[in-house]
């Protein structure tokens, strides 16, 4: 077996062990919480994720609009690029 394969197997075993430990810790933590609190936590996480996605979409569309508006100045950009290349 090559050195790379051995290192990949070791990394896989370590990853599985860490994920198992995280799962056990999360199970221990969540088992002590009340169901209403957990439901609120899940809904809060979902609302936060939706808000982040909406902000991301808004910023992306704003950037696309600004790129579309600046496409008219390509001649100036080309002359700047040619002077930089010299």
mmCIF file with all atom_site columns, C-alpha atoms in Angstrom:
data_model
loop_
_atom_site.group_PDB
_atom_site.id
_atom_site.type_symbol
_atom_site.label_atom_id
_atom_site.label_alt_id
_atom_site.label_comp_id
_atom_site.label_asym_id
_atom_site.label_entity_id
_atom_site.label_seq_id
_atom_site.pdbx_PDB_ins_code
_atom_site.Cartn_x
_atom_site.Cartn_y
_atom_site.Cartn_z
_atom_site.occupancy
_atom_site.B_iso_or_equiv
_atom_site.pdbx_formal_charge
_atom_site.auth_seq_id
_atom_site.auth_comp_id
_atom_site.auth_asym_id
_atom_site.auth_atom_id
_atom_site.pdbx_PDB_model_num
ATOM 1  C CA . UNK A 1 1  ? 0.000   0.000  0.000   1.00 0.00 ? 1  UNK A CA 1
ATOM 2  C CA . UNK A 1 2  ? 1.341   3.415  -0.897  1.00 0.00 ? 2  UNK A CA 1
ATOM 3  C CA . UNK A 1 3  ? 2.016   6.177  1.571   1.00 0.00 ? 3  UNK A CA 1
ATOM 4  C CA . UNK A 1 4  ? -0.830  8.308  0.194   1.00 0.00 ? 4  UNK A CA 1
ATOM 5  C CA . UNK A 1 5  ? -3.371  5.511  0.572   1.00 0.00 ? 5  UNK A CA 1
ATOM 6  C CA . UNK A 1 6  ? -2.249  4.878  4.146   1.00 0.00 ? 6  UNK A CA 1
ATOM 7  C CA . UNK A 1 7  ? -2.570  8.566  5.030   1.00 0.00 ? 7  UNK A CA 1
ATOM 8  C CA . UNK A 1 8  ? -6.034  8.718  3.443   1.00 0.00 ? 8  UNK A CA 1
ATOM 9  C CA . UNK A 1 9  ? -7.187  5.710  5.472   1.00 0.00 ? 9  UNK A CA 1
ATOM 10 C CA . UNK A 1 10 ? -5.832  7.224  8.695   1.00 0.00 ? 10 UNK A CA 1
ATOM 11 C CA . UNK A 1 11 ? -7.587  10.528 7.906   1.00 0.00 ? 11 UNK A CA 1
ATOM 12 C CA . UNK A 1 12 ? -10.854 8.680  7.211   1.00 0.00 ? 12 UNK A CA 1
ATOM 13 C CA . UNK A 1 13 ? -10.680 6.795  10.517  1.00 0.00 ? 13 UNK A CA 1
ATOM 14 C CA . UNK A 1 14 ? -9.929  10.004 12.439  1.00 0.00 ? 14 UNK A CA 1
ATOM 15 C CA . UNK A 1 15 ? -12.807 11.794 10.691  1.00 0.00 ? 15 UNK A CA 1
ATOM 16 C CA . UNK A 1 16 ? -15.247 9.011  11.537  1.00 0.00 ? 16 UNK A CA 1
ATOM 17 C CA . UNK A 1 17 ? -14.106 9.025  15.166  1.00 0.00 ? 17 UNK A CA 1
ATOM 18 C CA . UNK A 1 18 ? -14.528 12.805 15.466  1.00 0.00 ? 18 UNK A CA 1
ATOM 19 C CA . UNK A 1 19 ? -17.990 12.706 13.857  1.00 0.00 ? 19 UNK A CA 1
ATOM 20 C CA . UNK A 1 20 ? -19.057 9.893  16.196  1.00 0.00 ? 20 UNK A CA 1
ATOM 21 C CA . UNK A 1 21 ? -17.859 11.870 19.224  1.00 0.00 ? 21 UNK A CA 1
ATOM 22 C CA . UNK A 1 22 ? -19.712 14.971 18.030  1.00 0.00 ? 22 UNK A CA 1
ATOM 23 C CA . UNK A 1 23 ? -22.874 12.946 17.540  1.00 0.00 ? 23 UNK A CA 1
ATOM 24 C CA . UNK A 1 24 ? -22.637 11.490 21.044  1.00 0.00 ? 24 UNK A CA 1
ATOM 25 C CA . UNK A 1 25 ? -22.056 14.946 22.520  1.00 0.00 ? 25 UNK A CA 1
ATOM 26 C CA . UNK A 1 26 ? -24.971 16.449 20.602  1.00 0.00 ? 26 UNK A CA 1
ATOM 27 C CA . UNK A 1 27 ? -27.212 13.563 21.657  1.00 0.00 ? 27 UNK A CA 1
ATOM 28 C CA . UNK A 1 28 ? -26.277 14.075 25.306  1.00 0.00 ? 28 UNK A CA 1
ATOM 29 C CA . UNK A 1 29 ? -26.840 17.858 25.063  1.00 0.00 ? 29 UNK A CA 1
ATOM 30 C CA . UNK A 1 30 ? -30.137 17.688 23.169  1.00 0.00 ? 30 UNK A CA 1
ATOM 31 C CA . UNK A 1 31 ? -31.606 14.976 25.384  1.00 0.00 ? 31 UNK A CA 1
ATOM 32 C CA . UNK A 1 32 ? -31.556 17.402 28.302  1.00 0.00 ? 32 UNK A CA 1
ATOM 33 C CA . UNK A 1 33 ? -33.511 20.125 26.497  1.00 0.00 ? 33 UNK A CA 1
ATOM 34 C CA . UNK A 1 34 ? -37.245 20.612 26.491  1.00 0.00 ? 34 UNK A CA 1
ATOM 35 C CA . UNK A 1 35 ? -39.091 19.848 23.214  1.00 0.00 ? 35 UNK A CA 1
ATOM 36 C CA . UNK A 1 36 ? -40.502 23.386 22.980  1.00 0.00 ? 36 UNK A CA 1
ATOM 37 C CA . UNK A 1 37 ? -37.022 24.873 23.254  1.00 0.00 ? 37 UNK A CA 1
ATOM 38 C CA . UNK A 1 38 ? -35.707 22.519 20.588  1.00 0.00 ? 38 UNK A CA 1
ATOM 39 C CA . UNK A 1 39 ? -38.592 23.441 18.264  1.00 0.00 ? 39 UNK A CA 1
ATOM 40 C CA . UNK A 1 40 ? -37.844 27.129 18.784  1.00 0.00 ? 40 UNK A CA 1
ATOM 41 C CA . UNK A 1 41 ? -34.176 26.526 18.121  1.00 0.00 ? 41 UNK A CA 1
ATOM 42 C CA . UNK A 1 42 ? -34.944 24.697 14.872  1.00 0.00 ? 42 UNK A CA 1
ATOM 43 C CA . UNK A 1 43 ? -37.383 27.382 13.713  1.00 0.00 ? 43 UNK A CA 1
ATOM 44 C CA . UNK A 1 44 ? -34.892 30.105 14.602  1.00 0.00 ? 44 UNK A CA 1
ATOM 45 C CA . UNK A 1 45 ? -32.188 28.343 12.632  1.00 0.00 ? 45 UNK A CA 1
ATOM 46 C CA . UNK A 1 46 ? -34.488 27.992 9.627   1.00 0.00 ? 46 UNK A CA 1
ATOM 47 C CA . UNK A 1 47 ? -35.568 31.647 9.788   1.00 0.00 ? 47 UNK A CA 1
ATOM 48 C CA . UNK A 1 48 ? -31.932 32.733 10.033  1.00 0.00 ? 48 UNK A CA 1
ATOM 49 C CA . UNK A 1 49 ? -30.960 30.583 7.070   1.00 0.00 ? 49 UNK A CA 1
ATOM 50 C CA . UNK A 1 50 ? -33.784 32.022 4.958   1.00 0.00 ? 50 UNK A CA 1
ATOM 51 C CA . UNK A 1 51 ? -32.772 35.556 5.911   1.00 0.00 ? 51 UNK A CA 1
ATOM 52 C CA . UNK A 1 52 ? -29.147 34.910 4.978   1.00 0.00 ? 52 UNK A CA 1
ATOM 53 C CA . UNK A 1 53 ? -30.197 33.458 1.623   1.00 0.00 ? 53 UNK A CA 1
ATOM 54 C CA . UNK A 1 54 ? -32.424 36.467 0.894   1.00 0.00 ? 54 UNK A CA 1
ATOM 55 C CA . UNK A 1 55 ? -29.618 38.897 1.727   1.00 0.00 ? 55 UNK A CA 1
ATOM 56 C CA . UNK A 1 56 ? -27.236 36.868 -0.438  1.00 0.00 ? 56 UNK A CA 1
ATOM 57 C CA . UNK A 1 57 ? -29.704 36.922 -3.347  1.00 0.00 ? 57 UNK A CA 1
ATOM 58 C CA . UNK A 1 58 ? -30.251 40.676 -2.966  1.00 0.00 ? 58 UNK A CA 1
ATOM 59 C CA . UNK A 1 59 ? -26.526 41.461 -2.927  1.00 0.00 ? 59 UNK A CA 1
ATOM 60 C CA . UNK A 1 60 ? -25.882 39.157 -5.885  1.00 0.00 ? 60 UNK A CA 1
ATOM 61 C CA . UNK A 1 61 ? -28.616 40.771 -7.980  1.00 0.00 ? 61 UNK A CA 1
ATOM 62 C CA . UNK A 1 62 ? -27.306 44.233 -7.039  1.00 0.00 ? 62 UNK A CA 1
ATOM 63 C CA . UNK A 1 63 ? -23.829 43.215 -8.187  1.00 0.00 ? 63 UNK A CA 1
ATOM 64 C CA . UNK A 1 64 ? -25.167 41.809 -11.461 1.00 0.00 ? 64 UNK A CA 1
ATOM 65 C CA . UNK A 1 65 ? -27.052 45.043 -12.151 1.00 0.00 ? 65 UNK A CA 1
ATOM 66 C CA . UNK A 1 66 ? -23.944 47.117 -11.506 1.00 0.00 ? 66 UNK A CA 1
ATOM 67 C CA . UNK A 1 67 ? -21.906 44.868 -13.818 1.00 0.00 ? 67 UNK A CA 1
ATOM 68 C CA . UNK A 1 68 ? -24.549 45.178 -16.545 1.00 0.00 ? 68 UNK A CA 1
ATOM 69 C CA . UNK A 1 69 ? -24.543 48.961 -16.209 1.00 0.00 ? 69 UNK A CA 1
ATOM 70 C CA . UNK A 1 70 ? -20.757 49.184 -16.429 1.00 0.00 ? 70 UNK A CA 1
ATOM 71 C CA . UNK A 1 71 ? -20.456 47.126 -19.622 1.00 0.00 ? 71 UNK A CA 1
ATOM 72 C CA . UNK A 1 72 ? -20.748 50.276 -21.726 1.00 0.00 ? 72 UNK A CA 1
ATOM 73 C CA . UNK A 1 73 ? -17.226 51.390 -20.816 1.00 0.00 ? 73 UNK A CA 1
ATOM 74 C CA . UNK A 1 74 ? -15.378 48.435 -22.324 1.00 0.00 ? 74 UNK A CA 1
ATOM 75 C CA . UNK A 1 75 ? -13.342 50.628 -24.687 1.00 0.00 ? 75 UNK A CA 1
ATOM 76 C CA . UNK A 1 76 ? -11.912 52.536 -21.751 1.00 0.00 ? 76 UNK A CA 1
ATOM 77 C CA . UNK A 1 77 ? -11.188 49.268 -19.933 1.00 0.00 ? 77 UNK A CA 1
ATOM 78 C CA . UNK A 1 78 ? -9.473  47.859 -23.022 1.00 0.00 ? 78 UNK A CA 1
ATOM 79 C CA . UNK A 1 79 ? -7.227  50.907 -23.404 1.00 0.00 ? 79 UNK A CA 1
ATOM 80 C CA . UNK A 1 80 ? -6.320  50.674 -19.718 1.00 0.00 ? 80 UNK A CA 1
ATOM 81 C CA . UNK A 1 81 ? -5.521  47.004 -20.064 1.00 0.00 ? 81 UNK A CA 1
ATOM 82 C CA . UNK A 1 82 ? -3.333  47.635 -23.114 1.00 0.00 ? 82 UNK A CA 1
ATOM 83 C CA . UNK A 1 83 ? -1.419  50.366 -21.334 1.00 0.00 ? 83 UNK A CA 1
ATOM 84 C CA . UNK A 1 84 ? -0.881  48.074 -18.358 1.00 0.00 ? 84 UNK A CA 1
ATOM 85 C CA . UNK A 1 85 ? 0.365   45.284 -20.620 1.00 0.00 ? 85 UNK A CA 1
ATOM 86 C CA . UNK A 1 86 ? 2.981   47.604 -22.147 1.00 0.00 ? 86 UNK A CA 1
#
